[in-house]
């Protein structure tokens, strides 16, 4: 199961739309939190060397020394670890997996932020003609990539930086400014998912990314609790992402269906994905290669030489509810 336990809290707060979070992580955190074998609310239970390593890693990210207020032990499959709560910090955690620091996340007040981070964010805000400074900035670092992501929201702008470089800047859009061409493209995409209702448009944003610019649209879907997210590339009106949350497993469904989720063969998943991707992305995956993510059950990637790669998420019934081209 996914080893990054409590990351979802700050990441969903970092963007306007749910699909603006760093992708493909949110649901498995909740499932693992509920399936943890044990919770130990005492720092005395954890090895002192691990605590020191966690504190040193945290200081590398923040430039400050922090203490921990609680340690929760968990075990899932062959993986064991600890989630350390950072004392006095909102949404602050260090996750240890198999005796190694795995993820660091916290929300820092602007005054506590390192000067280098402040200067980077100020330069981005200057480009946006924004004079207001954010009240706080969320930081996230995953040992697997070694890269630091920062998230800040100011006025109607939501900024994501990766190792000091702009990854994306999302700005909210008035609903009436969304063109009919974009709405037509969204309606055509959802027709590829039989029985799924697009519903009314509820949120819209314009995103400047590293490679391209696009609109991110949120529709009500079957109900306000199960929205549909669609990203549409600027100009060509090409669908680059669709996410239907009504098809996503609940925590209970995920836990009960976990073994089935991981048992699906790559070929079976590819055959299930081909007609859906053709309908929603207008992309033929029949000659793509598929690979399941070993660390993230329910996540696959489709690749083809000299063609865009595609990420996909599927539920315990083998249904795909998210596609995103890269």
C-alpha positions in Angstrom: 0.0 0.0 0.0 1.0 3.6 -0.4 3.4 4.6 2.3 2.8 8.3 2.5 0.2 8.4 5.2 -1.0 11.9 6.1 0.2 14.0 3.1 -3.3 14.6 1.7 -4.3 17.2 4.4 -2.1 20.0 3.2 -2.0 19.1 -0.5 -5.7 19.4 -1.0 -5.6 22.8 0.7 -3.0 24.0 -1.7 -5.2 24.3 -4.7 -8.7 25.4 -5.7 -9.8 22.1 -7.3 -9.3 18.7 -5.9 -7.4 17.6 -8.9 -4.8 20.3 -8.5 -3.0 18.3 -5.8 0.2 16.4 -6.7 -1.5 13.6 -8.4 -2.3 10.0 -7.7 -1.9 9.9 -3.9 -4.9 11.0 -1.9 -7.2 8.0 -1.5 -4.7 5.4 -0.3 -3.6 7.6 2.6 -7.0 7.4 4.2 -7.2 3.7 3.6 -3.9 3.1 5.2 -4.6 5.3 8.2 -7.7 3.1 8.9 -5.9 -0.2 8.4 -2.8 0.6 10.6 -2.1 -2.3 12.9 -1.3 -0.1 16.0 -1.2 3.5 17.2 1.3 4.4 19.9 1.0 7.9 21.3 4.4 7.9 22.9 7.8 9.1 21.6 9.5 6.8 24.1 8.6 3.8 21.9 10.6 4.9 18.9 14.4 4.5 18.6 16.3 7.6 19.5 18.4 7.4 16.4 15.3 7.5 14.2 14.1 10.6 16.1 17.4 12.3 15.5 17.4 11.4 11.8 13.9 12.8 11.5 14.8 16.0 13.3 17.9 16.5 11.1 15.9 15.9 7.9 13.2 18.3 9.0 15.9 21.0 9.7 17.3 20.5 6.3 14.0 21.4 4.8 13.0 24.2 7.1 16.2 25.6 8.5 14.7 25.4 11.9 14.8 22.9 14.8 11.5 21.3 15.8 10.4 18.8 18.4 7.7 16.1 18.0 4.6 15.8 20.1 3.4 12.3 19.2 4.5 9.2 17.4 2.1 6.8 15.8 3.3 3.3 14.8 1.7 1.6 11.8 2.2 -1.7 9.9 0.8 -2.7 6.5 1.9 -5.8 4.7 5.7 -5.9 4.7 6.0 -2.3 5.6 6.2 -0.8 9.1 6.8 2.7 10.1 6.1 5.8 12.3 4.2 9.0 11.7 5.7 11.7 13.8 3.6 14.8 14.6 5.6 18.0 14.6 5.0 20.0 17.7 3.2 23.3 17.3 3.0 23.1 13.5 -0.1 23.0 11.5 -0.4 19.8 9.4 3.2 18.9 10.3 4.4 15.3 10.0 7.5 13.3 9.3 6.8 9.8 8.1 9.3 7.0 8.6 9.1 3.8 6.5 11.1 0.8 7.2 13.5 2.7 9.5 14.1 5.5 6.9 12.7 9.0 6.7 10.2 8.8 3.8 8.2 12.1 3.7 8.2 15.4 5.4 5.3 17.8 5.3 4.3 20.9 7.2 2.6 24.3 6.9 4.9 27.2 7.9 3.9 30.7 8.7 5.5 33.2 6.3 7.6 34.6 9.1 9.1 31.2 9.8 9.9 30.5 6.2 13.6 30.3 5.1 14.7 33.5 3.3 15.6 31.7 0.1 12.1 30.3 -0.1 10.6 33.8 0.6 12.7 35.4 -2.2 11.6 32.7 -4.7 7.9 33.2 -3.9 8.3 37.0 -4.0 9.6 36.8 -7.5 6.7 34.7 -8.6 4.2 37.1 -7.0 5.9 40.0 -8.7 5.3 38.3 -12.1 1.7 38.0 -11.2 1.5 41.7 -10.1 0.5 40.6 -6.6 1.8 42.6 -3.7 0.1 40.6 -0.9 2.2 37.9 0.8 0.8 34.5 1.8 -0.1 33.9 5.4 1.6 30.5 5.3 3.3 28.1 2.9 3.0 24.3 2.7 6.2 22.3 2.3 6.4 18.7 1.1 9.4 16.5 0.5 9.4 12.8 -0.5 12.7 10.9 -0.1 12.1 9.0 -3.3 12.4 12.1 -5.5 14.5 14.2 -3.2 12.7 17.3 -4.4 10.9 19.9 -2.4 7.5 21.1 -3.3 6.1 24.4 -2.0 2.4 25.5 -2.1 1.1 28.9 -1.5 -2.2 30.7 -2.1 -2.6 34.5 -2.5 -5.7 36.2 -3.6 -7.1 34.1 -6.4 -3.7 32.5 -7.3 -2.5 29.1 -6.2 1.3 28.5 -6.7 3.3 25.3 -6.8 7.1 25.4 -6.9 9.3 22.4 -7.3 12.9 22.8 -6.1 12.5 26.6 -6.5 11.2 26.5 -10.1 7.6 27.2 -11.0 5.7 24.0 -11.5 2.3 25.6 -12.0 0.3 28.7 -11.2 -3.4 28.3 -11.0 -5.7 31.4 -11.1 -9.5 31.2 -10.6 -11.7 32.1 -13.5 -15.3 33.5 -13.5 -17.6 30.7 -14.7 -19.0 32.9 -17.4 -15.6 33.3 -19.0 -15.4 29.5 -19.8 -16.0 29.3 -23.6 -18.7 27.1 -25.2 -16.0 25.3 -27.1 -14.5 24.1 -23.8 -17.9 23.1 -22.4 -18.6 21.2 -25.7 -15.2 19.4 -25.3 -16.0 18.4 -21.7 -19.4 17.1 -22.7 -17.9 15.0 -25.5 -15.4 13.5 -23.1 -17.9 12.4 -20.5 -20.0 10.7 -23.2 -17.2 8.1 -23.2 -18.2 7.1 -19.7 -21.6 5.5 -20.0 -24.1 6.6 -17.3 -21.9 9.4 -15.9 -23.5 12.8 -15.5 -21.3 15.9 -16.0 -23.7 18.2 -14.2 -23.3 21.9 -13.9 -20.0 23.8 -14.0 -19.1 24.8 -10.4 -15.5 26.0 -10.5 -13.0 27.0 -13.1 -9.3 27.9 -13.2 -6.6 28.8 -15.6 -3.2 27.1 -15.1 0.2 28.1 -16.4 2.4 25.0 -16.3 6.0 24.0 -17.1 5.0 22.6 -20.5 1.6 24.0 -21.4 -1.3 26.1 -20.3 -4.8 24.7 -19.7 -8.1 25.2 -18.0 -9.2 23.1 -15.1 -12.9 22.7 -14.8 -15.0 21.2 -11.9 -18.5 19.9 -12.6 -21.0 18.8 -10.1 -21.3 15.3 -11.4 -23.9 13.0 -10.0 -23.9 15.0 -6.8 -21.9 17.9 -5.1 -20.0 15.2 -3.2 -18.8 13.4 -6.3 -17.6 16.0 -8.8 -16.1 15.5 -12.2 -12.8 17.2 -13.0 -11.7 17.9 -16.6 -8.5 19.6 -17.8 -8.6 21.1 -21.3 -5.5 22.3 -23.1 -5.5 25.9 -24.2 -6.1 26.5 -27.9 -6.6 23.0 -29.2 -9.2 22.2 -26.6 -7.7 18.7 -26.1 -8.7 16.9 -23.0 -5.6 16.2 -20.9 -7.2 14.9 -17.8 -10.5 13.5 -16.6 -11.4 12.3 -13.1 -14.8 10.9 -12.1 -14.8 10.7 -8.3 -18.1 8.8 -8.1 -16.2 5.8 -9.4 -13.4 6.1 -6.8 -13.5 3.5 -4.0 -14.6 4.6 -0.6 -12.3 3.8 2.2 -14.3 0.8 3.0 -14.4 -0.4 -0.6 -10.7 0.1 -0.9 -9.9 -1.8 2.2 -12.3 -4.7 1.4 -11.2 -4.8 -2.2 -7.5 -4.3 -1.7 -6.5 -7.8 -2.7 -8.6 -7.8 -5.8 -7.3 -4.3 -6.6 -3.7 -5.6 -6.8 -4.6 -8.9 -8.5 -5.7 -7.4 -11.8 -3.3 -8.4 -14.6 -1.7 -5.6 -16.7 -3.3 -7.1 -19.8 -6.8 -7.1 -18.3 -6.4 -3.5 -17.2 -5.2 -2.5 -20.6 -8.2 -4.0 -22.3 -10.5 -2.2 -19.8 -8.7 1.1 -20.5 -8.6 1.1 -24.3 -12.3 1.9 -24.9 -12.6 4.4 -22.1 -9.4 6.3 -23.1 -10.7 6.4 -26.7 -13.9 7.9 -25.6 -12.7 10.5 -23.1 -9.2 11.4 -24.4 -9.7 10.5 -28.1 -6.5 8.4 -27.6 -5.9 4.9 -28.8 -4.0 2.9 -26.2 -4.1 -0.4 -28.1 -0.4 -0.3 -29.0 0.7 1.2 -25.7 2.6 -0.7 -23.0 1.1 -0.8 -19.5 2.9 -1.0 -16.2 1.4 -1.2 -12.7 2.9 1.0 -10.0 4.4 -1.4 -7.5 4.2 1.1 -4.6 0.7 2.5 -5.4 -2.1 0.0 -5.9 -4.6 1.2 -8.4 -2.1 3.3 -10.3 -0.9 2.4 -13.8 1.1 4.1 -16.6 0.7 3.7 -20.3 3.7 4.4 -22.5 4.5 4.4 -26.2 7.7 5.6 -28.0 7.3 9.1 -29.4 3.9 9.5 -27.9 2.5 11.1 -24.7 2.5 8.8 -21.7 -0.8 8.4 -19.8 -1.4 7.9 -16.1 -4.5 6.0 -14.9 -6.3 5.2 -11.7 -8.7 2.3 -11.4 -10.9 1.0 -8.6 -11.3 -2.4 -7.0 -13.9 -3.3 -9.7 -11.3 -2.7 -12.4 -13.0 0.5 -13.6 -10.9 3.4 -14.6 -11.9 6.7 -13.0 -8.9 8.9 -13.9 -6.8 9.4 -17.0 -4.1 12.1 -17.4 -1.7 12.6 -20.3 1.8 13.6 -19.7 
